[in-house]
GROMACS .gro file of C-alpha atoms in nm:
model
  160
    1UNK     CA    1  -0.651   9.911   7.313
    2UNK     CA    2  -0.748   9.723   7.627
    3UNK     CA    3  -0.653   9.371   7.728
    4UNK     CA    4  -0.851   9.106   7.545
    5UNK     CA    5  -0.932   9.332   7.249
    6UNK     CA    6  -0.815   9.212   6.914
    7UNK     CA    7  -0.774   9.467   6.642
    8UNK     CA    8  -0.818   9.362   6.284
    9UNK     CA    9  -0.528   9.491   6.083
   10UNK     CA   10  -0.539   9.533   5.710
   11UNK     CA   11  -0.380   9.227   5.550
   12UNK     CA   12  -0.295   9.417   5.234
   13UNK     CA   13  -0.437   9.697   5.028
   14UNK     CA   14  -0.812   9.688   4.986
   15UNK     CA   15  -0.924   9.463   4.704
   16UNK     CA   16  -1.164   9.556   4.427
   17UNK     CA   17  -1.461   9.387   4.598
   18UNK     CA   18  -1.392   9.565   4.927
   19UNK     CA   19  -1.405   9.894   4.736
   20UNK     CA   20  -1.736   9.791   4.578
   21UNK     CA   21  -1.876   9.728   4.926
   22UNK     CA   22  -1.739  10.058   5.058
   23UNK     CA   23  -1.891  10.247   4.764
   24UNK     CA   24  -2.229  10.074   4.811
   25UNK     CA   25  -2.233  10.185   5.176
   26UNK     CA   26  -2.101  10.532   5.095
   27UNK     CA   27  -2.363  10.616   4.834
   28UNK     CA   28  -2.642  10.468   5.048
   29UNK     CA   29  -2.527  10.681   5.341
   30UNK     CA   30  -2.494  11.004   5.147
   31UNK     CA   31  -2.837  10.961   4.986
   32UNK     CA   32  -3.004  10.881   5.317
   33UNK     CA   33  -2.836  11.176   5.490
   34UNK     CA   34  -2.969  11.408   5.219
   35UNK     CA   35  -3.316  11.249   5.228
   36UNK     CA   36  -3.336  11.221   5.606
   37UNK     CA   37  -3.199  11.571   5.650
   38UNK     CA   38  -3.458  11.705   5.407
   39UNK     CA   39  -3.737  11.535   5.600
   40UNK     CA   40  -3.608  11.670   5.930
   41UNK     CA   41  -3.574  12.024   5.794
   42UNK     CA   42  -3.923  12.010   5.644
   43UNK     CA   43  -4.134  11.738   5.811
   44UNK     CA   44  -4.423  11.816   5.574
   45UNK     CA   45  -4.223  11.647   5.297
   46UNK     CA   46  -4.275  11.932   5.051
   47UNK     CA   47  -3.901  12.009   5.033
   48UNK     CA   48  -3.849  11.661   4.884
   49UNK     CA   49  -4.180  11.674   4.696
   50UNK     CA   50  -4.328  11.396   4.909
   51UNK     CA   51  -4.702  11.434   4.966
   52UNK     CA   52  -4.829  11.388   5.321
   53UNK     CA   53  -5.074  11.133   5.175
   54UNK     CA   54  -4.786  10.883   5.172
   55UNK     CA   55  -4.825  10.866   5.551
   56UNK     CA   56  -5.199  10.793   5.538
   57UNK     CA   57  -5.161  10.428   5.647
   58UNK     CA   58  -4.862  10.485   5.874
   59UNK     CA   59  -4.855  10.578   6.243
   60UNK     CA   60  -4.695  10.913   6.154
   61UNK     CA   61  -4.865  11.246   6.086
   62UNK     CA   62  -4.550  11.400   5.937
   63UNK     CA   63  -4.208  11.290   5.814
   64UNK     CA   64  -3.996  11.395   6.116
   65UNK     CA   65  -3.959  11.051   6.279
   66UNK     CA   66  -3.906  10.867   5.947
   67UNK     CA   67  -3.651  11.138   5.860
   68UNK     CA   68  -3.460  11.085   6.184
   69UNK     CA   69  -3.458  10.707   6.134
   70UNK     CA   70  -3.348  10.749   5.773
   71UNK     CA   71  -3.069  10.990   5.870
   72UNK     CA   72  -2.932  10.779   6.156
   73UNK     CA   73  -2.986  10.419   6.046
   74UNK     CA   74  -2.949  10.438   5.669
   75UNK     CA   75  -2.743  10.758   5.654
   76UNK     CA   76  -2.483  10.785   5.927
   77UNK     CA   77  -2.444  10.413   5.996
   78UNK     CA   78  -2.345  10.313   5.639
   79UNK     CA   79  -2.091  10.596   5.637
   80UNK     CA   80  -1.945  10.466   5.965
   81UNK     CA   81  -1.937  10.114   5.816
   82UNK     CA   82  -1.766  10.237   5.498
   83UNK     CA   83  -1.501  10.423   5.697
   84UNK     CA   84  -1.449  10.123   5.925
   85UNK     CA   85  -1.411   9.889   5.628
   86UNK     CA   86  -1.131  10.117   5.503
   87UNK     CA   87  -0.957  10.197   5.831
   88UNK     CA   88  -1.032   9.901   6.060
   89UNK     CA   89  -1.097  10.115   6.367
   90UNK     CA   90  -1.215   9.962   6.694
   91UNK     CA   91  -1.570  10.039   6.813
   92UNK     CA   92  -1.665   9.876   7.142
   93UNK     CA   93  -2.040   9.874   7.076
   94UNK     CA   94  -1.983   9.729   6.730
   95UNK     CA   95  -1.769   9.452   6.878
   96UNK     CA   96  -2.035   9.372   7.142
   97UNK     CA   97  -2.314   9.357   6.879
   98UNK     CA   98  -2.107   9.149   6.637
   99UNK     CA   99  -2.273   8.807   6.602
  100UNK     CA  100  -1.978   8.680   6.395
  101UNK     CA  101  -1.689   8.710   6.637
  102UNK     CA  102  -1.447   8.560   6.383
  103UNK     CA  103  -1.508   8.864   6.159
  104UNK     CA  104  -1.437   9.233   6.195
  105UNK     CA  105  -1.743   9.411   6.339
  106UNK     CA  106  -1.791   9.632   6.029
  107UNK     CA  107  -1.820   9.322   5.809
  108UNK     CA  108  -2.105   9.197   6.028
  109UNK     CA  109  -2.265   9.542   6.032
  110UNK     CA  110  -2.251   9.537   5.654
  111UNK     CA  111  -2.483   9.236   5.665
  112UNK     CA  112  -2.699   9.413   5.923
  113UNK     CA  113  -2.723   9.715   5.693
  114UNK     CA  114  -2.855   9.499   5.411
  115UNK     CA  115  -3.127   9.372   5.644
  116UNK     CA  116  -3.202   9.723   5.770
  117UNK     CA  117  -3.246   9.846   5.413
  118UNK     CA  118  -3.477   9.552   5.332
  119UNK     CA  119  -3.687   9.619   5.641
  120UNK     CA  120  -3.703   9.993   5.562
  121UNK     CA  121  -3.827   9.924   5.210
  122UNK     CA  122  -4.079   9.658   5.317
  123UNK     CA  123  -4.224   9.887   5.585
  124UNK     CA  124  -4.248  10.170   5.332
  125UNK     CA  125  -4.428   9.950   5.083
  126UNK     CA  126  -4.664   9.826   5.355
  127UNK     CA  127  -4.751  10.177   5.475
  128UNK     CA  128  -4.766  10.337   5.133
  129UNK     CA  129  -4.950  10.034   4.992
  130UNK     CA  130  -4.769  10.075   4.663
  131UNK     CA  131  -4.445   9.952   4.507
  132UNK     CA  132  -4.244  10.188   4.291
  133UNK     CA  133  -3.925  10.143   4.093
  134UNK     CA  134  -3.724  10.318   4.364
  135UNK     CA  135  -3.835  10.053   4.615
  136UNK     CA  136  -3.711   9.779   4.385
  137UNK     CA  137  -3.381   9.960   4.331
  138UNK     CA  138  -3.316  10.003   4.703
  139UNK     CA  139  -3.423   9.647   4.780
  140UNK     CA  140  -3.175   9.528   4.516
  141UNK     CA  141  -2.915   9.761   4.671
  142UNK     CA  142  -2.962   9.580   5.003
  143UNK     CA  143  -2.921   9.245   4.828
  144UNK     CA  144  -2.606   9.373   4.657
  145UNK     CA  145  -2.459   9.483   4.991
  146UNK     CA  146  -2.524   9.140   5.138
  147UNK     CA  147  -2.400   8.946   4.835
  148UNK     CA  148  -2.074   9.142   4.817
  149UNK     CA  149  -2.030   9.111   5.195
  150UNK     CA  150  -2.067   8.733   5.170
  151UNK     CA  151  -1.825   8.684   4.880
  152UNK     CA  152  -1.530   8.467   4.989
  153UNK     CA  153  -1.270   8.734   4.904
  154UNK     CA  154  -1.449   8.991   5.120
  155UNK     CA  155  -1.502   8.745   5.405
  156UNK     CA  156  -1.130   8.659   5.403
  157UNK     CA  157  -1.037   9.028   5.400
  158UNK     CA  158  -1.235   9.094   5.719
  159UNK     CA  159  -1.170   8.770   5.908
  160UNK     CA  160  -0.963   8.757   6.225
   0.00000   0.00000   0.00000
């Protein structure tokens, strides 16, 4: 640790709500890694039974770029956040991009992830020009991540 860096140390064992948040991020990440990986392996979408017609109103001719975004942003990042919420490791880039300097960077990134999930779903709905149950579920998932992140117990847990 360098001079001027403050490391958040666990105050006590993780509370129930912290575990809820970790699980929300973990399942989101695993699902997006599977989905994004499937789209990268087979950009036609047939591996995941996604017709190419879903891209008709999008700027993409295949699912490779959406698969990469899904894998990185909604797959790997929530896993990193979940691990950070458990272990409190220092990540310089996370600290620099943390708008709430009185909170641990992973707490702030938890909020960011809720917004990223909302944006992902809204862009999908716009390009597909259809809303399905899965869109509503994932939008609610993003709301759940943000609500749990903003609960007082969770905020206290990840404050400096």
